[in-house]
mmCIF file of C-alpha atoms in Angstrom:
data_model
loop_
_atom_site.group_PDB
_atom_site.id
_atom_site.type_symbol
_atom_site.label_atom_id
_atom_site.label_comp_id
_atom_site.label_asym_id
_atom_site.label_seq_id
_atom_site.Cartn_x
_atom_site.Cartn_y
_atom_site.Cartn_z
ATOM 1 C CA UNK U 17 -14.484 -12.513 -6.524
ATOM 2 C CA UNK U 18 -12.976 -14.571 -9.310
ATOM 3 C CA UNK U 19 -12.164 -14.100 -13.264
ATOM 4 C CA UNK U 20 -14.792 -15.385 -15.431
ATOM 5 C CA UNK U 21 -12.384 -15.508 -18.740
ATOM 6 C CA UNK U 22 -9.129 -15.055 -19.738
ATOM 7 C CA UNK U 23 -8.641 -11.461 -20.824
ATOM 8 C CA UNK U 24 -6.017 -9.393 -22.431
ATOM 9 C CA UNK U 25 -5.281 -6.092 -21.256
ATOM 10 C CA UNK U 26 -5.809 -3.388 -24.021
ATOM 11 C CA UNK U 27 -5.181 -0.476 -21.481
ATOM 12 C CA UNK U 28 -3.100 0.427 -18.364
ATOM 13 C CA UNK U 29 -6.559 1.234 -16.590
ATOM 14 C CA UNK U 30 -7.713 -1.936 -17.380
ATOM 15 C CA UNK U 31 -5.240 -3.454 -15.844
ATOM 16 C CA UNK U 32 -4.555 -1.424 -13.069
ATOM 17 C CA UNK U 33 -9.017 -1.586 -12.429
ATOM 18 C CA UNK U 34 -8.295 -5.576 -12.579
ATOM 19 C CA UNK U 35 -5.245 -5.253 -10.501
ATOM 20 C CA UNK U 36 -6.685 -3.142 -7.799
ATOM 21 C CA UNK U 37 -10.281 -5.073 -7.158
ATOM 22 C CA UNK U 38 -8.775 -8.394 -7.571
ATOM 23 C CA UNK U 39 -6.291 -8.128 -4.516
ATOM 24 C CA UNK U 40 -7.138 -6.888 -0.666
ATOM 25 C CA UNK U 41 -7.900 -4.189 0.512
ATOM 26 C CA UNK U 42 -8.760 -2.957 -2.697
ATOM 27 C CA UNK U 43 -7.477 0.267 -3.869
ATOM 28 C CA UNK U 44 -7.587 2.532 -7.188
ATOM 29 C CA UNK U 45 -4.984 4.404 -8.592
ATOM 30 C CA UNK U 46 -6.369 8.240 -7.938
ATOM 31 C CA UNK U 47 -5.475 9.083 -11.781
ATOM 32 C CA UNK U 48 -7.882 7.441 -13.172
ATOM 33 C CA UNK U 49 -10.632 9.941 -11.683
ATOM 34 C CA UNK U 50 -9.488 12.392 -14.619
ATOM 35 C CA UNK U 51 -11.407 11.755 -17.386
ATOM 36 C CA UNK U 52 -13.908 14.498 -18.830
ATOM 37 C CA UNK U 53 -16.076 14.454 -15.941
ATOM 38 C CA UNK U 54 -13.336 14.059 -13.394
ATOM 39 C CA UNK U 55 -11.676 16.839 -15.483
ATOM 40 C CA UNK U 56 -14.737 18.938 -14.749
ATOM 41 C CA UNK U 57 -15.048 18.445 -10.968
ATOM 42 C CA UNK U 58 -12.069 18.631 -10.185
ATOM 43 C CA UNK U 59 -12.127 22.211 -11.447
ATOM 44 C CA UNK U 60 -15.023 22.839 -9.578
ATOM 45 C CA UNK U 61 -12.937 21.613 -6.666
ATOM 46 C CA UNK U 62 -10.298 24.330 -7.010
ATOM 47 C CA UNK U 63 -13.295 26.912 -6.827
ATOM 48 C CA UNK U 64 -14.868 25.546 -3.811
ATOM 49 C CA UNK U 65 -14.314 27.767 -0.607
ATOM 50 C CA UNK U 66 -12.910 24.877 1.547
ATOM 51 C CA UNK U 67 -10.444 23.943 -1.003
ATOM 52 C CA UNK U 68 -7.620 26.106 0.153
ATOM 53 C CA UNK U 69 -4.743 24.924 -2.038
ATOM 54 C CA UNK U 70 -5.266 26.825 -5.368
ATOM 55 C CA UNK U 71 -5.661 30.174 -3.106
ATOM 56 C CA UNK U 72 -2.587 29.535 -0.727
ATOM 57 C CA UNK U 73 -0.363 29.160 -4.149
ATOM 58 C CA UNK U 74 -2.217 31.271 -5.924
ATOM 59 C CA UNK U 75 -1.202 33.689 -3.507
ATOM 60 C CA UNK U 76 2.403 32.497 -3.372
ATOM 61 C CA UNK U 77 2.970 32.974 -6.955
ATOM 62 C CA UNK U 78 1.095 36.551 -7.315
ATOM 63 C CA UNK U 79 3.535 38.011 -4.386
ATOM 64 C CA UNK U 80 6.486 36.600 -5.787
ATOM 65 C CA UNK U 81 6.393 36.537 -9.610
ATOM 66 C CA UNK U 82 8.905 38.912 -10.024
ATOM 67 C CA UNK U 83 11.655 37.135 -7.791
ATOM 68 C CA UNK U 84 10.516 33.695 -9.690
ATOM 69 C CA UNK U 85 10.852 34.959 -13.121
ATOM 70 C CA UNK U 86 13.805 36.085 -12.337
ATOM 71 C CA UNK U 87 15.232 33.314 -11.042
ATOM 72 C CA UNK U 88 13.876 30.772 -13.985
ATOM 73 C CA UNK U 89 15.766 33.561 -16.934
ATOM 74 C CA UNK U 90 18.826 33.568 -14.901
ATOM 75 C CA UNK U 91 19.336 36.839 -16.145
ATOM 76 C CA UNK U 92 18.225 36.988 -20.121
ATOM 77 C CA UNK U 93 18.926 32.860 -20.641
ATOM 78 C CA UNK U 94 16.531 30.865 -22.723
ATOM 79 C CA UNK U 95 14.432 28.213 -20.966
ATOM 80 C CA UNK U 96 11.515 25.691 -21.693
ATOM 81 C CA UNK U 97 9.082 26.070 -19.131
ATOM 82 C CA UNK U 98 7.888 22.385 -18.359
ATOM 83 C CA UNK U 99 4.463 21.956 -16.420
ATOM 84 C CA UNK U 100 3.349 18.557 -14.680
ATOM 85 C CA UNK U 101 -0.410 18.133 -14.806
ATOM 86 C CA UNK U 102 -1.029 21.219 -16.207
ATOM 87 C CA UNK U 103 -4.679 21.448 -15.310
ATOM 88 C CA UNK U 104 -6.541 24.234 -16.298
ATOM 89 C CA UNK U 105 -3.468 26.837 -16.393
ATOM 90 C CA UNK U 106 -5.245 29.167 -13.609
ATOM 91 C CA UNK U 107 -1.823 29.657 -11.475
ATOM 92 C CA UNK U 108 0.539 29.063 -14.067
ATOM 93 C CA UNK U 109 -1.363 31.979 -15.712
ATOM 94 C CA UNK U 110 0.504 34.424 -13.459
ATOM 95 C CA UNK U 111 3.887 33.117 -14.338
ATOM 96 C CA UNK U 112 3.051 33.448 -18.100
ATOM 97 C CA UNK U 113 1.701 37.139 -17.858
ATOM 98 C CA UNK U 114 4.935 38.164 -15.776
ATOM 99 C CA UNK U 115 7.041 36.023 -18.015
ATOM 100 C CA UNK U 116 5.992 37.254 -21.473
ATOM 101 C CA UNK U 117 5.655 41.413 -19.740
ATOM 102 C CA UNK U 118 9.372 41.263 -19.009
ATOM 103 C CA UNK U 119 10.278 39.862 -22.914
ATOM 104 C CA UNK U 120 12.214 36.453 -21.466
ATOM 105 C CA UNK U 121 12.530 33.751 -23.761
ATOM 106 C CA UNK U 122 10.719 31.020 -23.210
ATOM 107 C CA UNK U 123 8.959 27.856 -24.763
ATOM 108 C CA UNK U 124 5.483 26.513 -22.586
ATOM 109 C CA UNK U 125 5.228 22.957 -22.311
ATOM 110 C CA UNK U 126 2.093 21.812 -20.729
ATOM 111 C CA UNK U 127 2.551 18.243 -19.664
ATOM 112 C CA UNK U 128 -0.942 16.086 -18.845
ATOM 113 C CA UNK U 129 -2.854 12.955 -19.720
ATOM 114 C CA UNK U 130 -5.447 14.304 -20.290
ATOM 115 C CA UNK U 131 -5.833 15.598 -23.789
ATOM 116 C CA UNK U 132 -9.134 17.050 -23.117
ATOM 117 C CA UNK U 133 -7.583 19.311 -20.233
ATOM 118 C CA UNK U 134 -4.515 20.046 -23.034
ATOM 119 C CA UNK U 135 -6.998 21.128 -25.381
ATOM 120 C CA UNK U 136 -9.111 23.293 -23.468
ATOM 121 C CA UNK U 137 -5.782 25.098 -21.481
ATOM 122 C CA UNK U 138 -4.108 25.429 -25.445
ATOM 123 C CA UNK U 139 -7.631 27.359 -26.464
ATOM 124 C CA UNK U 140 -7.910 29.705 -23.704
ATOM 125 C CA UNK U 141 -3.573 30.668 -23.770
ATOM 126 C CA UNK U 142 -3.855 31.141 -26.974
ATOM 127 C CA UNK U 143 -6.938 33.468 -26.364
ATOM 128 C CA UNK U 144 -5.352 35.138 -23.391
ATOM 129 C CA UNK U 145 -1.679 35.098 -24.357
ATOM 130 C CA UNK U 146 -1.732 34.802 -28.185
ATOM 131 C CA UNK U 147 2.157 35.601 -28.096
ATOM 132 C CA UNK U 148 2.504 32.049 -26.150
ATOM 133 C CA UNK U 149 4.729 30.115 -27.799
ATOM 134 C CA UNK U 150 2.843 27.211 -26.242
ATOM 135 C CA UNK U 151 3.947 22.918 -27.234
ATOM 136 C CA UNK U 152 1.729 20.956 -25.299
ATOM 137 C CA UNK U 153 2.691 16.964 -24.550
ATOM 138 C CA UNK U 154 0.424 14.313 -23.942
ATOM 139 C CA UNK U 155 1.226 11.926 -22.343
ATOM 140 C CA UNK U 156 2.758 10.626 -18.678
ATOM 141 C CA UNK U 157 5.641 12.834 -16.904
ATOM 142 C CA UNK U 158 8.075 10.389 -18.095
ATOM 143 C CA UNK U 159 7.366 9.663 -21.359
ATOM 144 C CA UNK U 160 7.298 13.512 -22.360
ATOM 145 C CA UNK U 161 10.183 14.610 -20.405
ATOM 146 C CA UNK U 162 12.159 12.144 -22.037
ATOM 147 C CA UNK U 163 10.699 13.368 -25.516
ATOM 148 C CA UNK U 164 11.813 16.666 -24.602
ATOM 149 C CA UNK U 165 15.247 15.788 -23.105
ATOM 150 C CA UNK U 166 15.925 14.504 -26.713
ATOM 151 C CA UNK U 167 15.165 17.419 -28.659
ATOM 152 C CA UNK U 168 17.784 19.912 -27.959
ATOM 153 C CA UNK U 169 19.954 21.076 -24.323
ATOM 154 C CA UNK U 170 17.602 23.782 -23.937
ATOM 155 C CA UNK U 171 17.642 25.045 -19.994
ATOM 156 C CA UNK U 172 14.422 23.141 -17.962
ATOM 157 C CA UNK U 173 12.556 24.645 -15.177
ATOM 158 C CA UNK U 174 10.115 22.174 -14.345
ATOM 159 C CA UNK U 175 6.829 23.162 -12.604
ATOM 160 C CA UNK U 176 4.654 20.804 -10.571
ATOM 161 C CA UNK U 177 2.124 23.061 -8.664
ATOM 162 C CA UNK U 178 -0.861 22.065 -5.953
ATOM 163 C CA UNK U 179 0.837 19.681 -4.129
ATOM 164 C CA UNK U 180 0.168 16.693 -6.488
ATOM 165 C CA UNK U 181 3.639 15.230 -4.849
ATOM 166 C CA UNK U 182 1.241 14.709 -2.292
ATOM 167 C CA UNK U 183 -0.270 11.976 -4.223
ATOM 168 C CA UNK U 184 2.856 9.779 -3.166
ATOM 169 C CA UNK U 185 3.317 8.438 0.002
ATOM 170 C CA UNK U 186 6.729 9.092 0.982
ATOM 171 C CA UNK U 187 8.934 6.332 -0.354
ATOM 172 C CA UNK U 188 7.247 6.407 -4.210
ATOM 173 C CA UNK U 189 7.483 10.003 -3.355
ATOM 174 C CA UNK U 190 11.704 9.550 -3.372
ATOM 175 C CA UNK U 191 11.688 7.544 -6.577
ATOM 176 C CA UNK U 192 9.851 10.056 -8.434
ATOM 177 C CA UNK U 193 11.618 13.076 -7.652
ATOM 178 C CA UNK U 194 14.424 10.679 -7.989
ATOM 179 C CA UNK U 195 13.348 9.669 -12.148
ATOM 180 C CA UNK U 196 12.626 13.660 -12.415
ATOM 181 C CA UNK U 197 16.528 14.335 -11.101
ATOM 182 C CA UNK U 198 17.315 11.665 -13.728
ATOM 183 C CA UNK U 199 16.257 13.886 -16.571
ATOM 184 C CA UNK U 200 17.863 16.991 -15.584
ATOM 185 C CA UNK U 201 21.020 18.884 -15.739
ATOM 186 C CA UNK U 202 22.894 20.492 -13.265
ATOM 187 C CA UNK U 203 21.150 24.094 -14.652
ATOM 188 C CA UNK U 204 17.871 22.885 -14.783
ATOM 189 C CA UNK U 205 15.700 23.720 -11.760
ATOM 190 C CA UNK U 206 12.571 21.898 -10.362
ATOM 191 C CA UNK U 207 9.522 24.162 -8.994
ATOM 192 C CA UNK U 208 7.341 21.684 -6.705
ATOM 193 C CA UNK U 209 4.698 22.544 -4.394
ATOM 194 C CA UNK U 210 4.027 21.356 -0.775
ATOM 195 C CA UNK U 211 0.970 21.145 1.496
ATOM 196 C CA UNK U 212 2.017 21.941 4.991
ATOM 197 C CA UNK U 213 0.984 20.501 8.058
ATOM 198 C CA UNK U 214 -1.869 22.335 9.657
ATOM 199 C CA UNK U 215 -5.324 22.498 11.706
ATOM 200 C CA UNK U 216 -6.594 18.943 10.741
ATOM 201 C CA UNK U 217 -9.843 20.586 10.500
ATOM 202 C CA UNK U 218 -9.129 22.440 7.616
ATOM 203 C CA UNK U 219 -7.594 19.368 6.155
ATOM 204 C CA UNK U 220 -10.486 17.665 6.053
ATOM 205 C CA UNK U 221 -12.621 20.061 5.045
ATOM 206 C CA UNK U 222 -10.906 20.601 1.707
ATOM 207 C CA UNK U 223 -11.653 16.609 1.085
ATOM 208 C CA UNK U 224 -14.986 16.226 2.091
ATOM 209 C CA UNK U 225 -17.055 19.544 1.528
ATOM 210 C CA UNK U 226 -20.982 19.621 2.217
ATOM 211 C CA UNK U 227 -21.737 20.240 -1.251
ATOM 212 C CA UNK U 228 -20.507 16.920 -2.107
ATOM 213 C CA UNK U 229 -18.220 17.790 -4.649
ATOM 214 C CA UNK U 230 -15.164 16.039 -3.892
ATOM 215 C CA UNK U 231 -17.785 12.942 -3.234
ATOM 216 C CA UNK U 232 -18.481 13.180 -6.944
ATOM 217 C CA UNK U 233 -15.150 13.129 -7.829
ATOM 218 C CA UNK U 234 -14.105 10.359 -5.606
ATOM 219 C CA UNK U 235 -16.850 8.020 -7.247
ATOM 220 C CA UNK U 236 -16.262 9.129 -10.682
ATOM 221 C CA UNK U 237 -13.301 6.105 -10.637
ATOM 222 C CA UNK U 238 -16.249 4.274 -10.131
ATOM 223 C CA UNK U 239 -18.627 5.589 -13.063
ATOM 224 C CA UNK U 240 -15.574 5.869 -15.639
ATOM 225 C CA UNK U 241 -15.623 2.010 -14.784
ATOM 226 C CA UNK U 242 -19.439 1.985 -15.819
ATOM 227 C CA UNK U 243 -18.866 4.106 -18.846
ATOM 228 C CA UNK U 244 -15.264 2.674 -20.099
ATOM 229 C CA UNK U 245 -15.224 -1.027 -18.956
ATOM 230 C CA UNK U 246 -19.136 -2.159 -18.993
ATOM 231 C CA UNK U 247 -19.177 -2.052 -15.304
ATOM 232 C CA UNK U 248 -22.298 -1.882 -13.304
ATOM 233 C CA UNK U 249 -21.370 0.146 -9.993
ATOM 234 C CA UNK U 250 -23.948 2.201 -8.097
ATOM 235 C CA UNK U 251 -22.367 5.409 -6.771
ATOM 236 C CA UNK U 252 -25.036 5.437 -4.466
ATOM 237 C CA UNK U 253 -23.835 2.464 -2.663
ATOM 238 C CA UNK U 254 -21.150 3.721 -1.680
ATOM 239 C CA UNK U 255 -19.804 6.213 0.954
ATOM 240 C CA UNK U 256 -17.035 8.769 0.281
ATOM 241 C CA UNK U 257 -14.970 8.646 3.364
ATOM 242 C CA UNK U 258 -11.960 11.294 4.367
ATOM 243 C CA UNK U 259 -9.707 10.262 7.432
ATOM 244 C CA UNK U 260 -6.457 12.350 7.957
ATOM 245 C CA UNK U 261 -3.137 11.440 10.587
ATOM 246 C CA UNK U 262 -2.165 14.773 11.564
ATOM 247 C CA UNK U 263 1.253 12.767 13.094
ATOM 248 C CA UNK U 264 2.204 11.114 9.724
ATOM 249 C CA UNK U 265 0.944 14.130 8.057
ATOM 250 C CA UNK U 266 -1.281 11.399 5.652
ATOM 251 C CA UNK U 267 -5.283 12.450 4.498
ATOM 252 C CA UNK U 268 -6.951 9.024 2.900
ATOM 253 C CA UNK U 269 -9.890 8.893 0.870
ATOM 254 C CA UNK U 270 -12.003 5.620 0.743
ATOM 255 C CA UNK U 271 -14.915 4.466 -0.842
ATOM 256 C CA UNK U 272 -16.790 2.380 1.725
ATOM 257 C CA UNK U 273 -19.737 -0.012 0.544
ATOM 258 C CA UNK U 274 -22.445 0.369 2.396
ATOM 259 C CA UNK U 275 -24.192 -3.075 2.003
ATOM 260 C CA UNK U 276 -22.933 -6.371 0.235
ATOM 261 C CA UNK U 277 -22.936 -6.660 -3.370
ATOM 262 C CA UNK U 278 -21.422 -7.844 -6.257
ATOM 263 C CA UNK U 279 -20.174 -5.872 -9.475
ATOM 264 C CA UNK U 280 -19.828 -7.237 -12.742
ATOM 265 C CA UNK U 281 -16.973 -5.517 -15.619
ATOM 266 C CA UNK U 282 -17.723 -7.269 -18.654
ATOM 267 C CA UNK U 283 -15.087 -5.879 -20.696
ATOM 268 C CA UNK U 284 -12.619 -7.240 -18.010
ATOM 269 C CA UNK U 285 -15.139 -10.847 -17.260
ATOM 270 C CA UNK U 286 -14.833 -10.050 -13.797
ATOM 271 C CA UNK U 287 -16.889 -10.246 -10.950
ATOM 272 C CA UNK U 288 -16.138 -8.335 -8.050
ATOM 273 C CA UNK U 289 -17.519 -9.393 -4.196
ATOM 274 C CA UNK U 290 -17.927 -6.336 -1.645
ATOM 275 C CA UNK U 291 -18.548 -6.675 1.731
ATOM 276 C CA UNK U 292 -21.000 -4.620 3.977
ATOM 277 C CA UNK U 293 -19.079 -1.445 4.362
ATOM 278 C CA UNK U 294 -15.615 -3.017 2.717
ATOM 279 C CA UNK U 295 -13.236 -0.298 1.668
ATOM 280 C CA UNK U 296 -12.172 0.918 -1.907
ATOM 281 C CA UNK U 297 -9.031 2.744 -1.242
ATOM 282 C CA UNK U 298 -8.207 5.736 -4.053
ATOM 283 C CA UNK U 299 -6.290 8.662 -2.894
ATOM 284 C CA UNK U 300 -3.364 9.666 -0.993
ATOM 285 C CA UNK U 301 -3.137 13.664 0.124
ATOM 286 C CA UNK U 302 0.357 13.895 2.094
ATOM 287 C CA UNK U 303 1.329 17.150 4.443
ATOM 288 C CA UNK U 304 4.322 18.784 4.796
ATOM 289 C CA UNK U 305 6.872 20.019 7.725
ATOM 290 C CA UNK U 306 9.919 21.419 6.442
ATOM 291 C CA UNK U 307 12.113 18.590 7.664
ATOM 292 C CA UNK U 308 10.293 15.736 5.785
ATOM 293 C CA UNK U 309 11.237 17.979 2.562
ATOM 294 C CA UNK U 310 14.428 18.245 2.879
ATOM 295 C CA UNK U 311 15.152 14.335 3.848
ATOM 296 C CA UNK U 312 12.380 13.772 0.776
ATOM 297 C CA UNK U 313 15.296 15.992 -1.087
ATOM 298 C CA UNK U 314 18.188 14.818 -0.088
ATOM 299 C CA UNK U 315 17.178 11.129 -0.584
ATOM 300 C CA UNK U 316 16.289 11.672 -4.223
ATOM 301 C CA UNK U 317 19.463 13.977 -5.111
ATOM 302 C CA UNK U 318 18.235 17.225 -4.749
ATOM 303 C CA UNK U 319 19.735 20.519 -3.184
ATOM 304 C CA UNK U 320 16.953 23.079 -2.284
ATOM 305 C CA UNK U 321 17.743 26.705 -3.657
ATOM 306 C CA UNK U 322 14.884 28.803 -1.913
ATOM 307 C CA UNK U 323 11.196 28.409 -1.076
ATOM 308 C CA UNK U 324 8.220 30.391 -1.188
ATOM 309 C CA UNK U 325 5.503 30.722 0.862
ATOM 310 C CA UNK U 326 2.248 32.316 1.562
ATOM 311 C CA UNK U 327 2.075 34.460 5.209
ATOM 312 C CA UNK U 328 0.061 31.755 7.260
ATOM 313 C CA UNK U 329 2.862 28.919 6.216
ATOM 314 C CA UNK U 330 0.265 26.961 4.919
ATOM 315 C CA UNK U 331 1.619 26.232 1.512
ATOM 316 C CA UNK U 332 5.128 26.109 -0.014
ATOM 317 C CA UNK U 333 6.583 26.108 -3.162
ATOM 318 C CA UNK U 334 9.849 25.265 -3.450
ATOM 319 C CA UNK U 335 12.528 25.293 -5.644
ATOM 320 C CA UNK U 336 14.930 22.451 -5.925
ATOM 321 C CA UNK U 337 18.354 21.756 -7.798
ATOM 322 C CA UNK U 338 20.214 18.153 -8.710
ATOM 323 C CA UNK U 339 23.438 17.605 -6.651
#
C-alpha cells in the first residue's frame, strides 16, 4: 500500500480511514458504521430475535422504573437527564413516560453524532411526549458534556444504555469512565449498562445472525468509504467474521478479504493492498462478570450505588457515583 499524494485531512474519518488501512493489522474505528444507513441497520439490529440486548434492558428498565426514577429525583430535586448515543429513544422511552407521570423536573438531553438519529428521536418525543422538555446535543460525549457542564450546576444523571462501554476494551474502557468522572459532581450519578458473561452461543448469535443483518452493518464502514471518500470497495469481497473469548469475556468482528485486491480512495490518494483473506478489524463487544466492574470502577474513581438486573443475570445496569 503506499500514499499517492500528499493530502490534508478535512475530517476525523478521514483520518482515522487513512490511519487504520495504512498500518497492520488494519482496523476501523466501529463509529464510523453510523451514518444513515448504518443508522438504519443498526435499528433493525435491535429488532432482530438473536439480538438479546435491547430486550434484557428493556426488561430491566420496565421492572424497575419506579425505583430508578426515584432514585434520579432524589426526592422532588431538579435534574438534566443526559443520554450517550441516544439511538432511537426505544428504552429510554420508559424512563421518560414514568418520569413525566410522576411530575419530576427534568430537562432531556439526547447526546449522539449522529444528527440524523437526533432528528428522527426529537420528531417522534415530541409526538409521543409533547410535554418533553427535550435539548438535544450533537456532537461527541465530550464535547457536549462539557457544553453542558458550563451552562448552569444543574444535578446530572447520565445514561449510557446497551452496553456500548462494551465498545472499549478494558484499559480505554478506564479512561473513559475516567473523562466522564471528570465532568461530574459528587451528586451527579452515572447509569451505564453491562453485557454479562454468558452461553458463548448466544453471544455469537447476536453478532452474526442468518439474515445477515449485522453483516450489512459490519460492511457499511466499508460502503460509507465508497460513498464519502471515492473509495471503490466490494462488500462482496469480503467476509463478516464473529469470534468471541468466553475467558477474556472479548466478541471481535472482522472483515476478512476473501481474495487479493487492491482498493483505491481518491479523496484520500491512497491505495490500499489486501491479502487473500487479510483481516479488517472494526468492532470490539466486551462481557461482563461482576468483578471486572467493580475493578473497571474503582480504577476510574467510581463508587457503585446499586445495580439492576433482568432475572436470567444476563444484563446489568448499573448505577455508579464519583469518589
Amino acid at each position: 500500500m503506499q500514499k499517492t499524494v500528499e493530502i490534508a485531512f478535512e475530517t476525523k474519518f478521514e483520518e482515522e480511514v487513512y490511519n487504520g488501512l495504512t498500518t497492520f493489522p488494519k482496523h476501523l474505528s466501529s463509529m464510523y458504521f453510523y451514518d444513515e444507513t448504518g443508522d438504519k441497520l443498526f435499528q433493525d439490529i435491535m429488532n432482530m430475535p438473536e439480538y438479546y440486548l435491547t430486550d434484557y434492558e428493556f426488561n430491566i428498565l420496565t421492572a424497575n422504573k419506579a425505583k430508578i426514577g426515584h432514585l434520579f429525583a432524589r426526592g422532588d430535586q431538579r435534574f438534566k437527564l443526559i443520554e450517550l448515543g441516544a439511538g432511537d429513544g426505544k428504552k429510554t422511552k420508559i424512563l421518560l413516560k414514568h418520569l413525566i407521570a410522576k411530575s419530576y423536573e427534568f430537562t432531556y438531553q439526547p447526546i449522539d453524532i449522529s444528527p440524523t438519529v437526533l432528528k428522527v428521536l426529537e420528531q417522534s418525543l415530541h409526538y409521543e411526549l409533547p410535554e418533553l422538555q427535550i435539548e438535544p446535543q450533537q456532537g461527541t460525549y465530550f464535547e457536549a458534556l462539557k457544553k453542558i457542564n458550563a451552562a448552569n450546576g444543574t444535578r446530572k444523571i447520565i445514561l449510557f444504555l446497551g452496553s456500548n462501554i462494551g465498545n472499549l476494551m478494558h484499559e480505554k474502557a478506564i479512561d473513559f469512565l475516567g473523562r466522564i468522572q471528570q465532568l461530574m459532581h459528587t451528586d451527579d450519578l452515572f447509569f451505564v449498562g453491562f453485557d454479562m458473561k454468558k452461553d458463548p452461543n448466544t453471544i455469537l448469535n447476536a453478532y452474526n445472525d442468518e439474515t445477515g443483518i449485522t453483516a450489512a452493518f459490519n460492511k457499511n464502514i466499508l460502503a460509507r468509504i465508497n460513498r464519502e471518500l471515492d473509495g471503490n470497495f466490494d462488500t462482496e469481497k469480503f467476509l463478516h467474521w464473529e469470534v468471541y473469548d468466553p475467558e477474556s469475556g472479548t466478541a471481535k468482528s472482522y472483515l476478512v478479504a476473501k481474495e487479493a485486491q487492491t482498493i483505491s480512495i481518491e479523496k484520500l490518494g491512497l491505495t490500499v493492498d489486501f491479502q487473500a483473506w487479510e483481516t479488517l478489524h472494526t468492532e470490539i463487544s466486551q462481557k461482563y462478570d461482576e468483578n471486572t466492574i467493580e475493578k473497571l470502577a474503582q480504577k476510574s474513581g467510581f463508587e457503585i450505588v446499586c445495580d439492576f438486573s433482568d432475572d436470567a443475570q444476563g444484563f446489568k445496569d448499573y448505577v455508579f457515583r464519583k469518589v
